[in-house]
Amino acid sequence: AENSFKKSENKWVLKSDGLIMKTYNPQDLTDIFMNVKCPIYIVYGLMSQIFSKELLDYTVYVGNIPPERVVGIPSAMHHLFIDQPLKFIEEIKKILKKESLNDKD
């Protein structure tokens, strides 16, 4: 998460635009999500202020995602590929390897 902040006038602020959420238009994609035909994995930042525990639980429930396909990355906020790039790459490689092995069955 240390890469998500910058020092500004003797305080730390998010590097991202604080007003971006005002442009966000959430949509309910439950029906679409429930009909995805490929394996679903969730890789998220444990410190994310956007992807809450409630949203995680709902997503896992609706997508019928088994626990072994849910990976929380420590010390990462929403942009985990910025906050923890090496850990993010490691987890994505694990998923790709696992799925490529499953394709051989």
PDB file of C-alpha atoms in Angstrom:
ATOM      1  CA  ALA A   1       0.000   0.000   0.000  1.00  0.00           C
ATOM      2  CA  GLU A   2       2.997   2.268   0.373  1.00  0.00           C
ATOM      3  CA  ASN A   3       2.978   2.941  -3.384  1.00  0.00           C
ATOM      4  CA  SER A   4      -0.621   4.193  -3.255  1.00  0.00           C
ATOM      5  CA  PHE A   5       0.229   7.303  -1.234  1.00  0.00           C
ATOM      6  CA  LYS A   6       2.341  10.408  -1.743  1.00  0.00           C
ATOM      7  CA  LYS A   7       3.408  13.174   0.618  1.00  0.00           C
ATOM      8  CA  SER A   8       1.654  16.476   0.033  1.00  0.00           C
ATOM      9  CA  GLU A   9       1.921  19.548   2.260  1.00  0.00           C
ATOM     10  CA  ASN A  10       3.141  17.577   5.304  1.00  0.00           C
ATOM     11  CA  LYS A  11       0.486  14.876   4.986  1.00  0.00           C
ATOM     12  CA  TRP A  12       0.016  11.640   3.088  1.00  0.00           C
ATOM     13  CA  VAL A  13      -2.669  11.474   0.394  1.00  0.00           C
ATOM     14  CA  LEU A  14      -3.767   8.872  -2.121  1.00  0.00           C
ATOM     15  CA  LYS A  15      -2.053   9.159  -5.495  1.00  0.00           C
ATOM     16  CA  SER A  16      -5.333   8.426  -7.239  1.00  0.00           C
ATOM     17  CA  ASP A  17      -7.933  11.073  -7.955  1.00  0.00           C
ATOM     18  CA  GLY A  18     -10.152  11.344  -4.883  1.00  0.00           C
ATOM     19  CA  LEU A  19     -13.087  12.446  -7.039  1.00  0.00           C
ATOM     20  CA  ILE A  20     -13.030   9.370  -9.278  1.00  0.00           C
ATOM     21  CA  MET A  21     -15.643   7.573  -7.176  1.00  0.00           C
ATOM     22  CA  LYS A  22     -18.128  10.348  -7.954  1.00  0.00           C
ATOM     23  CA  THR A  23     -18.029   9.208 -11.573  1.00  0.00           C
ATOM     24  CA  TYR A  24     -18.582   5.558 -10.671  1.00  0.00           C
ATOM     25  CA  ASN A  25     -21.920   4.126 -11.784  1.00  0.00           C
ATOM     26  CA  PRO A  26     -22.397   0.744 -10.070  1.00  0.00           C
ATOM     27  CA  GLN A  27     -24.446  -1.859 -11.888  1.00  0.00           C
ATOM     28  CA  ASP A  28     -25.876  -5.120 -10.648  1.00  0.00           C
ATOM     29  CA  LEU A  29     -24.171  -7.806 -12.702  1.00  0.00           C
ATOM     30  CA  THR A  30     -25.384 -10.720 -10.570  1.00  0.00           C
ATOM     31  CA  ASP A  31     -27.237 -12.490 -13.392  1.00  0.00           C
ATOM     32  CA  ILE A  32     -24.251 -12.273 -15.705  1.00  0.00           C
ATOM     33  CA  PHE A  33     -21.824 -13.288 -12.970  1.00  0.00           C
ATOM     34  CA  MET A  34     -23.888 -16.348 -12.043  1.00  0.00           C
ATOM     35  CA  ASN A  35     -23.661 -17.613 -15.633  1.00  0.00           C
ATOM     36  CA  VAL A  36     -19.908 -17.373 -16.185  1.00  0.00           C
ATOM     37  CA  LYS A  37     -18.768 -20.704 -17.641  1.00  0.00           C
ATOM     38  CA  CYS A  38     -15.035 -20.548 -16.890  1.00  0.00           C
ATOM     39  CA  PRO A  39     -13.313 -20.867 -13.495  1.00  0.00           C
ATOM     40  CA  ILE A  40     -13.434 -17.657 -11.463  1.00  0.00           C
ATOM     41  CA  TYR A  41     -10.597 -16.564  -9.202  1.00  0.00           C
ATOM     42  CA  ILE A  42     -10.500 -13.554  -6.927  1.00  0.00           C
ATOM     43  CA  VAL A  43      -7.142 -11.919  -6.269  1.00  0.00           C
ATOM     44  CA  TYR A  44      -7.603  -8.824  -4.132  1.00  0.00           C
ATOM     45  CA  GLY A  45      -5.726  -6.487  -1.827  1.00  0.00           C
ATOM     46  CA  LEU A  46      -6.406  -7.176   1.834  1.00  0.00           C
ATOM     47  CA  MET A  47      -6.205  -3.431   2.521  1.00  0.00           C
ATOM     48  CA  SER A  48      -8.599  -2.453  -0.283  1.00  0.00           C
ATOM     49  CA  GLN A  49     -11.067   0.235   0.689  1.00  0.00           C
ATOM     50  CA  ILE A  50     -13.193  -0.658  -2.330  1.00  0.00           C
ATOM     51  CA  PHE A  51     -13.344  -4.450  -2.187  1.00  0.00           C
ATOM     52  CA  SER A  52     -14.836  -4.871   1.287  1.00  0.00           C
ATOM     53  CA  LYS A  53     -15.344  -8.101   3.242  1.00  0.00           C
ATOM     54  CA  GLU A  54     -19.063  -7.846   2.471  1.00  0.00           C
ATOM     55  CA  LEU A  55     -18.406  -7.527  -1.251  1.00  0.00           C
ATOM     56  CA  LEU A  56     -15.968 -10.436  -1.121  1.00  0.00           C
ATOM     57  CA  ASP A  57     -18.488 -12.636   0.697  1.00  0.00           C
ATOM     58  CA  TYR A  58     -21.249 -11.695  -1.750  1.00  0.00           C
ATOM     59  CA  THR A  59     -19.034 -12.300  -4.786  1.00  0.00           C
ATOM     60  CA  VAL A  60     -17.895 -15.689  -3.480  1.00  0.00           C
ATOM     61  CA  TYR A  61     -21.510 -16.657  -2.762  1.00  0.00           C
ATOM     62  CA  VAL A  62     -22.987 -15.497  -6.074  1.00  0.00           C
ATOM     63  CA  GLY A  63     -20.105 -16.879  -8.133  1.00  0.00           C
ATOM     64  CA  ASN A  64     -20.004 -20.127  -6.143  1.00  0.00           C
ATOM     65  CA  ILE A  65     -16.249 -19.630  -5.842  1.00  0.00           C
ATOM     66  CA  PRO A  66     -14.390 -22.205  -3.736  1.00  0.00           C
ATOM     67  CA  PRO A  67     -12.026 -20.873  -1.035  1.00  0.00           C
ATOM     68  CA  GLU A  68      -8.930 -22.147  -2.856  1.00  0.00           C
ATOM     69  CA  ARG A  69      -9.711 -19.700  -5.665  1.00  0.00           C
ATOM     70  CA  VAL A  70      -9.734 -16.657  -3.384  1.00  0.00           C
ATOM     71  CA  VAL A  71      -6.392 -14.991  -2.681  1.00  0.00           C
ATOM     72  CA  GLY A  72      -5.928 -11.933  -0.483  1.00  0.00           C
ATOM     73  CA  ILE A  73      -2.633 -10.124  -0.949  1.00  0.00           C
ATOM     74  CA  PRO A  74      -1.241  -8.555   2.244  1.00  0.00           C
ATOM     75  CA  SER A  75      -0.118  -4.908   2.277  1.00  0.00           C
ATOM     76  CA  ALA A  76      -2.049  -4.167  -0.909  1.00  0.00           C
ATOM     77  CA  MET A  77      -4.983  -1.865  -1.468  1.00  0.00           C
ATOM     78  CA  HIS A  78      -7.207  -1.889  -4.567  1.00  0.00           C
ATOM     79  CA  HIS A  79      -4.364  -1.566  -7.083  1.00  0.00           C
ATOM     80  CA  LEU A  80      -2.501  -4.577  -5.791  1.00  0.00           C
ATOM     81  CA  PHE A  81      -0.387  -4.834  -8.943  1.00  0.00           C
ATOM     82  CA  ILE A  82       1.107  -1.466  -7.948  1.00  0.00           C
ATOM     83  CA  ASP A  83       1.293  -2.093  -4.207  1.00  0.00           C
ATOM     84  CA  GLN A  84       2.620  -5.665  -4.357  1.00  0.00           C
ATOM     85  CA  PRO A  85       3.643  -6.347  -7.965  1.00  0.00           C
ATOM     86  CA  LEU A  86       5.835  -9.384  -7.254  1.00  0.00           C
ATOM     87  CA  LYS A  87       3.218 -11.081  -5.088  1.00  0.00           C
ATOM     88  CA  PHE A  88       0.540 -10.266  -7.668  1.00  0.00           C
ATOM     89  CA  ILE A  89       2.616 -11.819 -10.467  1.00  0.00           C
ATOM     90  CA  GLU A  90       3.330 -14.861  -8.298  1.00  0.00           C
ATOM     91  CA  GLU A  91      -0.377 -15.447  -7.648  1.00  0.00           C
ATOM     92  CA  ILE A  92      -1.363 -14.944 -11.291  1.00  0.00           C
ATOM     93  CA  LYS A  93       1.328 -17.419 -12.363  1.00  0.00           C
ATOM     94  CA  LYS A  94      -0.036 -19.966  -9.863  1.00  0.00           C
ATOM     95  CA  ILE A  95      -3.532 -19.560 -11.301  1.00  0.00           C
ATOM     96  CA  LEU A  96      -2.337 -19.871 -14.892  1.00  0.00           C
ATOM     97  CA  LYS A  97      -0.300 -22.957 -14.061  1.00  0.00           C
ATOM     98  CA  LYS A  98      -3.198 -24.578 -12.224  1.00  0.00           C
ATOM     99  CA  GLU A  99      -5.628 -23.859 -15.052  1.00  0.00           C
ATOM    100  CA  SER A 100      -3.218 -25.037 -17.745  1.00  0.00           C
ATOM    101  CA  LEU A 101      -2.858 -28.332 -15.851  1.00  0.00           C
ATOM    102  CA  ASN A 102      -6.656 -28.587 -15.615  1.00  0.00           C
ATOM    103  CA  ASP A 103      -6.936 -28.121 -19.390  1.00  0.00           C
ATOM    104  CA  LYS A 104      -4.892 -31.286 -19.908  1.00  0.00           C
ATOM    105  CA  ASP A 105      -7.472 -33.439 -18.107  1.00  0.00           C
TER     106      ASP A 105
END
